[in-house]
mmCIF file of C-alpha atoms in Angstrom:
data_model
loop_
_atom_site.group_PDB
_atom_site.id
_atom_site.type_symbol
_atom_site.label_atom_id
_atom_site.label_comp_id
_atom_site.label_asym_id
_atom_site.label_seq_id
_atom_site.Cartn_x
_atom_site.Cartn_y
_atom_site.Cartn_z
ATOM 1 C CA THR A 571 20.598 -0.195 20.038
ATOM 2 C CA TYR A 572 17.080 -1.391 19.213
ATOM 3 C CA LEU A 573 15.886 -0.911 22.794
ATOM 4 C CA THR A 574 17.247 2.631 22.877
ATOM 5 C CA GLY A 575 15.583 3.308 19.543
ATOM 6 C CA ALA A 576 12.289 1.980 20.897
ATOM 7 C CA LEU A 577 12.590 4.245 23.929
ATOM 8 C CA ALA A 578 13.224 7.173 21.576
ATOM 9 C CA LYS A 579 10.073 6.355 19.618
ATOM 10 C CA ALA A 580 8.074 6.140 22.856
ATOM 11 C CA ARG A 581 9.321 9.571 23.954
ATOM 12 C CA GLU A 582 8.496 10.961 20.528
ATOM 13 C CA ASP A 583 4.962 9.549 20.718
ATOM 14 C CA CYS A 584 4.624 11.357 24.056
ATOM 15 C CA ARG A 585 5.737 14.569 22.316
ATOM 16 C CA GLU A 586 8.919 14.704 24.395
ATOM 17 C CA TYR A 587 10.930 15.631 21.328
ATOM 18 C CA ASP A 588 14.144 16.830 22.972
ATOM 19 C CA ALA A 589 14.458 13.616 24.989
ATOM 20 C CA ALA A 590 13.541 11.530 21.935
ATOM 21 C CA CYS A 591 16.228 13.181 19.832
ATOM 22 C CA GLU A 592 18.890 12.545 22.497
ATOM 23 C CA LEU A 593 17.928 8.864 22.584
ATOM 24 C CA TYR A 594 17.986 8.572 18.786
ATOM 25 C CA LEU A 595 21.455 10.124 18.758
ATOM 26 C CA ARG A 596 22.621 7.655 21.408
ATOM 27 C CA ALA A 597 21.133 4.672 19.558
ATOM 28 C CA ASN A 598 22.801 5.721 16.319
ATOM 29 C CA ARG A 599 26.168 6.149 18.020
ATOM 30 C CA MET A 600 25.822 2.608 19.377
ATOM 31 C CA ALA A 601 24.923 1.241 15.946
ATOM 32 C CA ARG A 602 27.807 3.123 14.382
ATOM 33 C CA GLU A 603 30.331 1.363 16.631
ATOM 34 C CA THR A 604 29.725 -1.954 14.824
ATOM 35 C CA ALA A 605 28.995 -0.589 11.339
ATOM 36 C CA SER A 606 31.477 -1.023 8.496
ATOM 37 C CA PHE A 607 29.925 1.591 6.208
ATOM 38 C CA SER A 608 32.181 4.214 4.603
ATOM 39 C CA ILE A 609 30.735 7.341 3.022
ATOM 40 C CA GLU A 610 34.079 7.963 1.286
ATOM 41 C CA ALA A 611 33.901 4.552 -0.397
ATOM 42 C CA THR A 612 30.296 5.227 -1.397
ATOM 43 C CA ARG A 613 31.249 8.549 -2.976
ATOM 44 C CA ARG A 614 34.150 6.874 -4.768
ATOM 45 C CA ARG A 615 31.914 4.168 -6.254
ATOM 46 C CA ALA A 616 29.348 6.747 -7.395
ATOM 47 C CA ASP A 617 32.047 8.706 -9.234
ATOM 48 C CA ARG A 618 33.270 5.510 -10.889
ATOM 49 C CA VAL A 619 29.766 4.419 -11.866
ATOM 50 C CA LYS A 620 29.356 7.724 -13.698
ATOM 51 C CA GLN A 621 32.651 7.193 -15.489
ATOM 52 C CA VAL A 622 31.775 3.667 -16.638
ATOM 53 C CA PHE A 623 28.158 4.306 -17.646
ATOM 54 C CA ASP A 624 28.487 7.297 -19.926
ATOM 55 C CA ALA A 625 26.026 8.139 -22.690
ATOM 56 C CA GLU A 626 27.983 6.322 -25.436
ATOM 57 C CA THR A 627 28.344 3.110 -23.422
ATOM 58 C CA ILE A 628 24.624 3.055 -22.642
ATOM 59 C CA ARG A 629 23.764 3.741 -26.294
ATOM 60 C CA ARG A 630 25.894 0.774 -27.416
ATOM 61 C CA GLY A 631 24.384 -1.424 -24.747
ATOM 62 C CA ARG A 632 20.836 -0.528 -25.781
ATOM 63 C CA GLU A 633 21.527 -1.937 -29.243
ATOM 64 C CA ARG A 634 22.153 -5.368 -27.659
ATOM 65 C CA GLY A 635 19.431 -5.201 -25.026
ATOM 66 C CA ILE A 636 16.265 -7.260 -24.661
ATOM 67 C CA ARG A 637 13.475 -5.811 -26.801
ATOM 68 C CA GLY A 638 9.765 -6.351 -26.429
ATOM 69 C CA ARG A 639 9.995 -6.156 -22.630
ATOM 70 C CA ALA A 640 9.048 -3.075 -20.608
ATOM 71 C CA PRO A 641 9.638 -3.889 -16.934
ATOM 72 C CA ILE A 642 9.036 -1.157 -14.372
ATOM 73 C CA PHE A 643 11.772 -0.016 -12.008
ATOM 74 C CA LEU A 644 10.893 2.104 -8.984
ATOM 75 C CA VAL A 645 13.805 4.245 -7.882
ATOM 76 C CA GLY A 646 14.281 5.907 -4.507
ATOM 77 C CA LEU A 647 15.975 5.687 -1.142
ATOM 78 C CA PRO A 648 14.384 3.669 1.683
ATOM 79 C CA ARG A 649 11.232 5.274 3.116
ATOM 80 C CA SER A 650 10.581 7.248 -0.070
ATOM 81 C CA GLY A 651 7.200 5.686 -0.831
ATOM 82 C CA LYS A 652 8.416 3.064 -3.339
ATOM 83 C CA THR A 653 6.660 0.187 -1.575
ATOM 84 C CA SER A 654 3.350 2.056 -1.431
ATOM 85 C CA ILE A 655 3.605 3.001 -5.104
ATOM 86 C CA ALA A 656 4.443 -0.621 -5.979
ATOM 87 C CA GLN A 657 1.297 -1.704 -4.130
ATOM 88 C CA ILE A 658 -0.812 0.767 -6.110
ATOM 89 C CA VAL A 659 0.645 -0.347 -9.445
ATOM 90 C CA GLY A 660 0.280 -3.965 -8.294
ATOM 91 C CA HIS A 661 -3.501 -3.645 -8.514
ATOM 92 C CA HIS A 662 -3.166 -3.792 -12.297
ATOM 93 C CA PRO A 663 -3.899 -7.321 -13.581
ATOM 94 C CA ARG A 664 -0.775 -7.391 -15.759
ATOM 95 C CA ILE A 665 1.656 -6.592 -12.939
ATOM 96 C CA ARG A 666 3.874 -9.167 -11.306
ATOM 97 C CA ALA A 667 5.886 -7.891 -8.355
ATOM 98 C CA GLU A 668 9.479 -9.070 -8.098
ATOM 99 C CA PRO A 669 11.362 -9.842 -4.877
ATOM 100 C CA GLU A 670 14.170 -7.418 -4.087
ATOM 101 C CA VAL A 671 16.946 -9.650 -5.366
ATOM 102 C CA VAL A 672 20.380 -8.319 -6.158
ATOM 103 C CA GLY A 673 21.164 -9.304 -9.754
ATOM 104 C CA PHE A 674 21.944 -5.861 -11.168
ATOM 105 C CA SER A 675 23.573 -4.441 -8.048
ATOM 106 C CA TRP A 676 25.643 -7.636 -7.719
ATOM 107 C CA ILE A 677 27.158 -6.966 -11.141
ATOM 108 C CA VAL A 678 27.830 -3.278 -10.486
ATOM 109 C CA GLU A 679 29.389 -3.889 -7.068
ATOM 110 C CA ARG A 680 31.785 -6.503 -8.427
ATOM 111 C CA LEU A 681 32.733 -4.696 -11.600
ATOM 112 C CA ILE A 682 33.203 -1.290 -9.987
ATOM 113 C CA PRO A 683 35.247 -1.377 -6.767
ATOM 114 C CA ASP A 684 34.865 1.254 -4.067
ATOM 115 C CA SER A 685 38.310 0.825 -2.546
ATOM 116 C CA ALA A 686 40.895 3.555 -3.054
ATOM 117 C CA ASP A 687 43.551 0.862 -3.513
ATOM 118 C CA ALA A 688 41.614 -1.100 -6.140
ATOM 119 C CA ASP A 689 42.718 -1.121 -9.754
ATOM 120 C CA PHE A 690 40.043 0.912 -11.540
ATOM 121 C CA ASP A 691 40.018 1.403 -15.290
ATOM 122 C CA ALA A 692 36.704 2.531 -16.790
ATOM 123 C CA ASP A 693 37.673 1.433 -20.312
ATOM 124 C CA LYS A 694 38.562 -2.084 -19.151
ATOM 125 C CA ILE A 695 35.279 -2.394 -17.286
ATOM 126 C CA ARG A 696 33.299 -1.256 -20.306
ATOM 127 C CA LYS A 697 35.114 -3.786 -22.490
ATOM 128 C CA ALA A 698 34.403 -6.496 -19.928
ATOM 129 C CA LEU A 699 30.709 -5.618 -19.949
ATOM 130 C CA PHE A 700 30.409 -6.133 -23.674
ATOM 131 C CA ALA A 701 32.837 -9.056 -23.932
ATOM 132 C CA ALA A 702 30.887 -10.995 -21.287
ATOM 133 C CA GLY A 703 27.548 -10.126 -22.835
ATOM 134 C CA THR A 704 26.410 -8.488 -19.590
ATOM 135 C CA ALA A 705 24.120 -6.222 -21.546
ATOM 136 C CA SER A 706 22.110 -9.314 -22.460
ATOM 137 C CA SER A 707 22.324 -11.490 -19.328
ATOM 138 C CA PRO A 708 23.586 -11.172 -15.756
ATOM 139 C CA GLU A 709 26.383 -13.206 -14.243
ATOM 140 C CA PRO A 710 25.556 -16.952 -14.151
ATOM 141 C CA GLY A 711 24.156 -17.972 -10.788
ATOM 142 C CA HIS A 712 22.630 -14.537 -10.210
ATOM 143 C CA PRO A 713 19.310 -14.552 -12.060
ATOM 144 C CA GLU A 714 17.847 -11.561 -13.802
ATOM 145 C CA GLU A 715 15.626 -9.398 -11.675
ATOM 146 C CA ILE A 716 13.240 -9.257 -14.597
ATOM 147 C CA GLY A 717 12.939 -12.416 -16.661
ATOM 148 C CA PRO A 718 11.344 -13.042 -20.078
ATOM 149 C CA ASP A 719 9.048 -15.871 -18.972
ATOM 150 C CA ASP A 720 5.572 -14.424 -19.659
ATOM 151 C CA ALA A 721 5.039 -11.867 -22.390
ATOM 152 C CA ASP A 722 1.614 -10.868 -21.020
ATOM 153 C CA LEU A 723 2.968 -9.838 -17.613
ATOM 154 C CA VAL A 724 4.771 -6.629 -16.700
ATOM 155 C CA LYS A 725 7.258 -7.057 -13.890
ATOM 156 C CA ILE A 726 8.046 -4.398 -11.331
ATOM 157 C CA SER A 727 11.135 -4.017 -9.157
ATOM 158 C CA SER A 728 11.447 -1.694 -6.146
ATOM 159 C CA ASN A 729 14.958 -2.766 -5.151
ATOM 160 C CA PRO A 730 16.510 0.081 -3.103
ATOM 161 C CA ALA A 731 19.740 -0.342 -5.113
ATOM 162 C CA ASN A 732 18.015 0.446 -8.431
ATOM 163 C CA PHE A 733 19.366 3.995 -8.510
ATOM 164 C CA TRP A 734 22.930 2.615 -8.645
ATOM 165 C CA THR A 735 22.190 0.421 -11.647
ATOM 166 C CA LEU A 736 20.023 2.461 -14.037
ATOM 167 C CA GLY A 737 22.761 2.477 -16.673
ATOM 168 C CA LEU A 738 22.996 -1.304 -16.660
ATOM 169 C CA ILE A 739 19.198 -1.610 -16.488
ATOM 170 C CA GLU A 740 18.752 0.444 -19.639
ATOM 171 C CA MET A 741 21.476 -1.487 -21.444
ATOM 172 C CA MET A 742 19.644 -4.739 -20.659
ATOM 173 C CA PHE A 743 16.065 -3.440 -21.025
ATOM 174 C CA PRO A 744 15.993 -0.430 -23.402
ATOM 175 C CA GLU A 745 12.190 -0.217 -23.128
ATOM 176 C CA ALA A 746 12.083 -0.243 -19.331
ATOM 177 C CA ARG A 747 9.905 2.242 -17.443
ATOM 178 C CA ILE A 748 11.697 4.223 -14.723
ATOM 179 C CA ILE A 749 9.560 5.702 -11.928
ATOM 180 C CA HIS A 750 11.488 7.984 -9.579
ATOM 181 C CA CYS A 751 10.081 8.424 -6.057
ATOM 182 C CA PRO A 752 11.834 11.484 -4.581
ATOM 183 C CA ARG A 753 11.130 12.976 -1.185
ATOM 184 C CA ALA A 754 11.875 16.341 0.399
ATOM 185 C CA PRO A 755 15.378 16.241 1.960
ATOM 186 C CA LEU A 756 14.629 17.338 5.527
ATOM 187 C CA PRO A 757 11.795 14.913 6.384
ATOM 188 C CA HIS A 758 13.460 12.120 4.451
ATOM 189 C CA CYS A 759 16.789 12.464 6.238
ATOM 190 C CA LEU A 760 15.036 12.613 9.611
ATOM 191 C CA VAL A 761 13.022 9.477 8.919
ATOM 192 C CA LEU A 762 16.185 7.617 7.869
ATOM 193 C CA PHE A 763 17.924 8.840 11.027
ATOM 194 C CA LYS A 764 15.213 7.149 13.088
ATOM 195 C CA MET A 765 15.549 3.792 11.291
ATOM 196 C CA PHE A 766 17.938 0.996 12.252
ATOM 197 C CA PHE A 767 18.639 -1.109 9.159
ATOM 198 C CA ARG A 768 20.263 -4.536 9.292
ATOM 199 C CA ASP A 769 21.674 -4.236 5.768
ATOM 200 C CA PRO A 770 25.296 -2.984 6.102
ATOM 201 C CA ARG A 771 24.906 -1.087 2.825
ATOM 202 C CA LEU A 772 22.425 1.167 4.643
ATOM 203 C CA GLY A 773 24.885 1.958 7.419
ATOM 204 C CA TYR A 774 24.839 5.628 6.425
ATOM 205 C CA ALA A 775 21.573 5.928 8.376
ATOM 206 C CA ASN A 776 23.534 5.722 11.655
ATOM 207 C CA ALA A 777 25.133 9.161 11.323
ATOM 208 C CA ILE A 778 23.318 12.338 10.358
ATOM 209 C CA ASN A 779 26.272 13.740 8.377
ATOM 210 C CA ASP A 780 26.496 10.500 6.395
ATOM 211 C CA ILE A 781 22.751 10.608 5.713
ATOM 212 C CA ILE A 782 23.036 14.137 4.375
ATOM 213 C CA GLU A 783 26.072 13.256 2.236
ATOM 214 C CA TYR A 784 24.454 10.046 0.957
ATOM 215 C CA PHE A 785 21.408 12.071 -0.016
ATOM 216 C CA ARG A 786 23.683 14.366 -2.043
ATOM 217 C CA ILE A 787 25.432 11.407 -3.703
ATOM 218 C CA TYR A 788 22.046 9.954 -4.586
ATOM 219 C CA ASN A 789 20.778 13.202 -6.121
ATOM 220 C CA ASP A 790 24.036 13.678 -8.031
ATOM 221 C CA LEU A 791 23.819 10.178 -9.490
ATOM 222 C CA MET A 792 20.175 10.696 -10.460
ATOM 223 C CA ALA A 793 21.185 13.930 -12.218
ATOM 224 C CA HIS A 794 23.788 11.912 -14.145
ATOM 225 C CA TRP A 795 21.202 9.351 -15.246
ATOM 226 C CA ARG A 796 18.871 12.096 -16.470
ATOM 227 C CA GLN A 797 21.684 13.325 -18.710
ATOM 228 C CA VAL A 798 22.878 10.012 -20.163
ATOM 229 C CA LEU A 799 19.864 7.700 -20.285
ATOM 230 C CA GLY A 800 17.901 7.448 -23.494
ATOM 231 C CA ILE A 801 14.600 6.905 -21.719
ATOM 232 C CA GLU A 802 12.440 9.211 -19.636
ATOM 233 C CA ILE A 803 12.587 9.162 -15.852
ATOM 234 C CA HIS A 804 9.062 9.765 -14.565
ATOM 235 C CA GLU A 805 8.865 11.748 -11.312
ATOM 236 C CA PHE A 806 6.258 10.608 -8.772
ATOM 237 C CA PRO A 807 6.806 11.951 -5.245
ATOM 238 C CA TYR A 808 4.496 9.977 -2.990
ATOM 239 C CA ASP A 809 3.294 13.017 -1.049
ATOM 240 C CA ARG A 810 2.195 14.660 -4.302
ATOM 241 C CA LEU A 811 0.431 11.454 -5.293
ATOM 242 C CA ILE A 812 -1.534 11.614 -2.032
ATOM 243 C CA ALA A 813 -2.553 15.198 -2.703
ATOM 244 C CA ARG A 814 -3.671 14.515 -6.291
ATOM 245 C CA GLY A 815 -5.721 11.422 -5.535
ATOM 246 C CA GLU A 816 -7.295 9.562 -8.461
ATOM 247 C CA PRO A 817 -5.895 11.780 -11.268
ATOM 248 C CA GLY A 818 -2.406 11.163 -9.907
ATOM 249 C CA VAL A 819 -2.988 7.402 -9.789
ATOM 250 C CA LYS A 820 -4.141 7.437 -13.416
ATOM 251 C CA ASP A 821 -1.008 9.352 -14.411
ATOM 252 C CA LEU A 822 1.091 6.805 -12.518
ATOM 253 C CA PHE A 823 -0.431 3.914 -14.458
ATOM 254 C CA ALA A 824 0.109 5.797 -17.727
ATOM 255 C CA ALA A 825 3.784 6.405 -16.855
ATOM 256 C CA CYS A 826 4.106 2.650 -16.277
ATOM 257 C CA GLY A 827 2.642 1.975 -19.734
ATOM 258 C CA LEU A 828 -0.536 0.538 -18.217
ATOM 259 C CA ASP A 829 -4.197 1.316 -18.845
ATOM 260 C CA ALA A 830 -5.942 2.383 -15.623
ATOM 261 C CA ALA A 831 -9.254 1.296 -17.172
ATOM 262 C CA GLU A 832 -8.112 -2.332 -16.845
ATOM 263 C CA VAL A 833 -7.952 -2.028 -13.034
ATOM 264 C CA ALA A 834 -11.014 -3.263 -11.195
ATOM 265 C CA ALA A 835 -12.987 -0.331 -9.761
ATOM 266 C CA PRO A 836 -12.492 1.526 -7.562
ATOM 267 C CA LEU A 837 -8.978 2.664 -8.368
ATOM 268 C CA PRO A 838 -6.539 2.212 -5.462
ATOM 269 C CA ARG A 839 -5.857 5.350 -3.441
ATOM 270 C CA PRO A 840 -2.498 6.278 -1.910
ATOM 271 C CA ALA A 841 -2.408 5.349 1.773
ATOM 272 C CA GLN A 842 -2.564 8.425 4.011
ATOM 273 C CA GLY A 843 -0.298 8.198 7.026
ATOM 274 C CA SER A 844 0.924 11.011 9.223
ATOM 275 C CA ILE A 845 1.960 14.141 7.388
ATOM 276 C CA PHE A 846 5.489 13.888 8.739
ATOM 277 C CA ASP A 847 5.947 10.245 7.782
ATOM 278 C CA ASN A 848 4.768 10.697 4.194
ATOM 279 C CA GLY A 849 6.678 13.911 3.593
ATOM 280 C CA LEU A 850 6.884 17.210 5.435
ATOM 281 C CA PHE A 851 4.826 19.052 2.848
ATOM 282 C CA SER A 852 2.269 16.369 2.013
ATOM 283 C CA ALA A 853 -1.409 17.049 2.420
ATOM 284 C CA ALA A 854 -4.501 14.946 2.894
ATOM 285 C CA PRO A 855 -6.880 14.760 -0.104
ATOM 286 C CA GLY A 856 -8.810 18.009 -0.275
ATOM 287 C CA ALA A 857 -6.397 19.831 2.027
ATOM 288 C CA LYS A 858 -4.280 22.750 0.887
ATOM 289 C CA ALA A 859 -0.992 21.456 -0.526
ATOM 290 C CA GLY A 860 1.923 22.208 1.745
ATOM 291 C CA ALA A 861 -0.105 22.123 4.955
ATOM 292 C CA VAL A 862 1.971 21.227 8.000
ATOM 293 C CA ILE A 863 0.394 20.439 11.339
ATOM 294 C CA GLN A 864 1.619 22.143 14.501
ATOM 295 C CA GLU A 865 2.878 18.892 16.043
ATOM 296 C CA ASP A 866 5.204 18.338 13.109
ATOM 297 C CA LEU A 867 6.573 21.856 13.452
ATOM 298 C CA ALA A 868 7.307 21.301 17.137
ATOM 299 C CA MET A 869 9.088 18.056 16.300
ATOM 300 C CA ILE A 870 11.119 19.652 13.516
ATOM 301 C CA GLU A 871 12.133 22.573 15.722
ATOM 302 C CA ALA A 872 13.361 20.202 18.435
ATOM 303 C CA TYR A 873 15.467 18.169 16.014
ATOM 304 C CA LEU A 874 16.911 21.316 14.448
ATOM 305 C CA ARG A 875 17.991 22.482 17.905
ATOM 306 C CA LYS A 876 19.639 19.165 18.736
ATOM 307 C CA ILE A 877 21.069 18.462 15.275
ATOM 308 C CA PRO A 878 22.082 21.816 13.734
ATOM 309 C CA GLU A 879 23.526 20.026 10.673
ATOM 310 C CA LEU A 880 19.948 19.553 9.497
ATOM 311 C CA ARG A 881 19.569 23.279 8.873
ATOM 312 C CA GLN A 882 21.479 22.981 5.620
ATOM 313 C CA LEU A 883 18.546 20.941 4.274
ATOM 314 C CA LEU A 884 15.932 23.607 4.974
ATOM 315 C CA HIS A 885 16.449 25.529 1.731
ATOM 316 C CA ALA A 886 16.232 22.267 -0.232
ATOM 317 C CA SER A 887 12.895 21.334 1.395
#
């Protein structure tokens, strides 16, 4: 699988896009043969998460949450720019980056089953959350992602599972800062298609239809959180951050509740990679927003020919 993927990348670098796409498709079929991922189970869990974490449950949880702490949670799918944004915010002297541990997602995965045969009762789960005091502390043996050890530090988490757990996060940390890192659907789905993740929870990346459906599940769940959370979700697409430069970085720090003036000069700038890798419609500083180089267009056209399912993402991009 990995060798075939490497060959695909080599062909792509040589601008042999049709051959590269065929190799990526073959590598993903090989990876899919050993994957245990189920898009149906993922959709089922997302629907159940929305049932459990409704507006009233979150409001009650907020009343018991940890006050005086405002950790930062970056939210987005893999390859959305979360890591780069975390590095920018990490330049602030008050920031302490957290490892991508699984405390919150561990709770959600065990409380809310994804099996069709599992006994699911949203009311029972909500009662269990409050009876166990989950809104104040995670399950013993699975430490908090954000601990209360140093009041002068602001902790930041970029766990890729954060979007599943925003309801629980707000119940535990009512003053948390949520930074959403969205990306245009077409380039994002293509980049995921060309990745080979070891984490079985990311097995959707091995089939283009599953990637597209997972993207929809993700957006639907984010729409739910915007409706039921009592805190603002700040939108910071990484490609837009690149285009805005320093003003965008200052706005990012402000959204995180941090003073950009406390960062040692010069302010960090978003890293500029290839236009395709950072978002189909990103632009270099000073360039016209939405500029797309000819090479990217040739690549996109080749993938659209080979994978017609991608065309449904064009209107959303």
